[in-house]
Amino acid sequence: MAFYEYDPIDLTQPTIRLARLLGGTGVDIQCEIFQAWLNQPEDIIPYEALSYTWGSTAMTDNININGSKLGVTLNLYLALHYLRFKDEDRILWIDGLCINQGND
């Protein structure tokens, strides 16, 4: 499986990335990253936010993002596992996923 590569943000309008945490059980975490626009009230998507900095920064676990693999910290993996619903998706803004951490 290839490693996930972030698409550039659309800088022509107020845009953020959101993560759709797909419902499920088991050890595999599946997400979809997509762009959401903040200047179109009819298209605003409700979301919850997770921002954190605790524990090791080592990328010890992997999740599936848009069909590709992304390394994450153990704490983020465990948080996603805990926050995941069994039978429905959940829309989240997670700084460790929605911000390209490799883009200074």
Short mmCIF file of C-alpha atoms in Angstrom, two decimals:
data_model
loop_
_atom_site.label_atom_id
_atom_site.label_comp_id
_atom_site.label_asym_id
_atom_site.label_seq_id
_atom_site.Cartn_x
_atom_site.Cartn_y
_atom_site.Cartn_z
CA MET A 1 0.00 0.00 0.00
CA ALA A 2 1.35 3.45 -0.94
CA PHE A 3 1.90 6.20 1.62
CA TYR A 4 -0.68 8.99 1.76
CA GLU A 5 0.20 12.27 0.03
CA TYR A 6 -1.74 15.42 0.89
CA ASP A 7 -3.44 17.36 -1.89
CA PRO A 8 -2.69 21.09 -1.78
CA ILE A 9 -5.28 23.23 -0.02
CA ASP A 10 -7.46 25.41 -2.28
CA LEU A 11 -6.11 28.86 -1.37
CA THR A 12 -8.68 30.74 -3.47
CA GLN A 13 -11.24 30.58 -0.64
CA PRO A 14 -11.39 29.80 3.09
CA THR A 15 -10.71 26.07 3.13
CA ILE A 16 -9.83 23.43 5.70
CA ARG A 17 -9.28 19.70 5.54
CA LEU A 18 -11.63 17.43 7.46
CA ALA A 19 -11.37 13.74 8.21
CA ARG A 20 -14.23 11.30 7.85
CA LEU A 21 -13.54 8.53 10.38
CA LEU A 22 -15.32 5.56 8.86
CA GLY A 23 -17.42 3.43 11.14
CA GLY A 24 -16.21 -0.01 11.99
CA THR A 25 -14.66 -2.37 14.48
CA GLY A 26 -11.34 -4.11 14.75
CA VAL A 27 -7.80 -2.79 14.61
CA ASP A 28 -7.83 -1.18 11.14
CA ILE A 29 -8.69 2.52 11.17
CA GLN A 30 -10.11 3.89 7.90
CA CYS A 31 -10.40 7.63 7.18
CA GLU A 32 -11.07 9.90 4.25
CA ILE A 33 -9.47 13.35 4.10
CA PHE A 34 -11.40 15.98 2.13
CA GLN A 35 -11.50 19.75 1.77
CA ALA A 36 -14.36 21.79 3.18
CA TRP A 37 -15.14 25.43 2.41
CA LEU A 38 -16.04 27.91 5.12
CA ASN A 39 -17.58 30.65 2.96
CA GLN A 40 -20.56 28.71 1.61
CA PRO A 41 -23.14 28.50 4.44
CA GLU A 42 -25.30 26.00 2.54
CA ASP A 43 -22.35 23.61 2.30
CA ILE A 44 -20.91 23.92 5.83
CA ILE A 45 -20.27 20.49 7.30
CA PRO A 46 -20.60 20.08 11.07
CA TYR A 47 -17.50 18.54 12.66
CA GLU A 48 -15.87 17.84 15.98
CA ALA A 49 -12.28 18.81 16.77
CA LEU A 50 -9.41 16.85 18.31
CA SER A 51 -6.19 18.68 19.08
CA TYR A 52 -3.54 17.10 21.22
CA THR A 53 0.13 16.97 22.13
CA TRP A 54 0.87 14.23 24.56
CA GLY A 55 3.08 11.18 24.62
CA SER A 56 5.69 10.09 22.13
CA THR A 57 6.00 11.73 18.72
CA ALA A 58 7.18 8.47 17.13
CA MET A 59 4.97 7.25 14.27
CA THR A 60 4.46 3.71 15.54
CA ASP A 61 1.08 2.90 13.99
CA ASN A 62 -0.59 3.20 10.59
CA ILE A 63 -4.08 4.13 9.51
CA ASN A 64 -5.68 3.99 6.07
CA ILE A 65 -6.36 7.41 4.51
CA ASN A 66 -8.12 7.51 1.13
CA GLY A 67 -6.77 4.05 0.34
CA SER A 68 -3.18 4.84 1.35
CA LYS A 69 -1.16 4.32 4.50
CA LEU A 70 -0.31 7.16 6.93
CA GLY A 71 1.92 6.82 9.98
CA VAL A 72 0.45 8.16 13.22
CA THR A 73 1.43 8.23 16.86
CA LEU A 74 0.11 5.56 19.21
CA ASN A 75 -1.96 8.18 21.04
CA LEU A 76 -3.67 9.34 17.84
CA TYR A 77 -4.31 5.74 16.78
CA LEU A 78 -5.87 4.98 20.18
CA ALA A 79 -7.94 8.19 20.11
CA LEU A 80 -9.33 7.32 16.67
CA HIS A 81 -10.08 3.80 17.82
CA TYR A 82 -11.94 5.17 20.86
CA LEU A 83 -13.80 7.90 18.89
CA ARG A 84 -14.88 5.60 16.05
CA PHE A 85 -18.54 4.64 15.91
CA LYS A 86 -19.42 1.07 15.02
CA ASP A 87 -22.13 1.74 12.45
CA GLU A 88 -21.70 5.33 11.27
CA ASP A 89 -19.04 7.73 10.09
CA ARG A 90 -17.83 10.68 12.13
CA ILE A 91 -16.53 14.00 10.75
CA LEU A 92 -13.53 15.37 12.64
CA TRP A 93 -10.91 18.06 12.38
CA ILE A 94 -7.74 16.57 13.83
CA ASP A 95 -4.62 18.71 13.75
CA GLY A 96 -2.37 15.64 13.40
CA LEU A 97 -4.28 14.51 10.27
CA CYS A 98 -5.90 17.54 8.68
CA ILE A 99 -2.76 19.69 8.75
CA ASN A 100 0.06 18.35 6.61
CA GLN A 101 2.64 17.92 9.36
CA GLY A 102 5.40 17.49 6.78
CA ASN A 103 4.80 20.91 5.15
CA ASP A 104 6.72 23.62 7.00
#
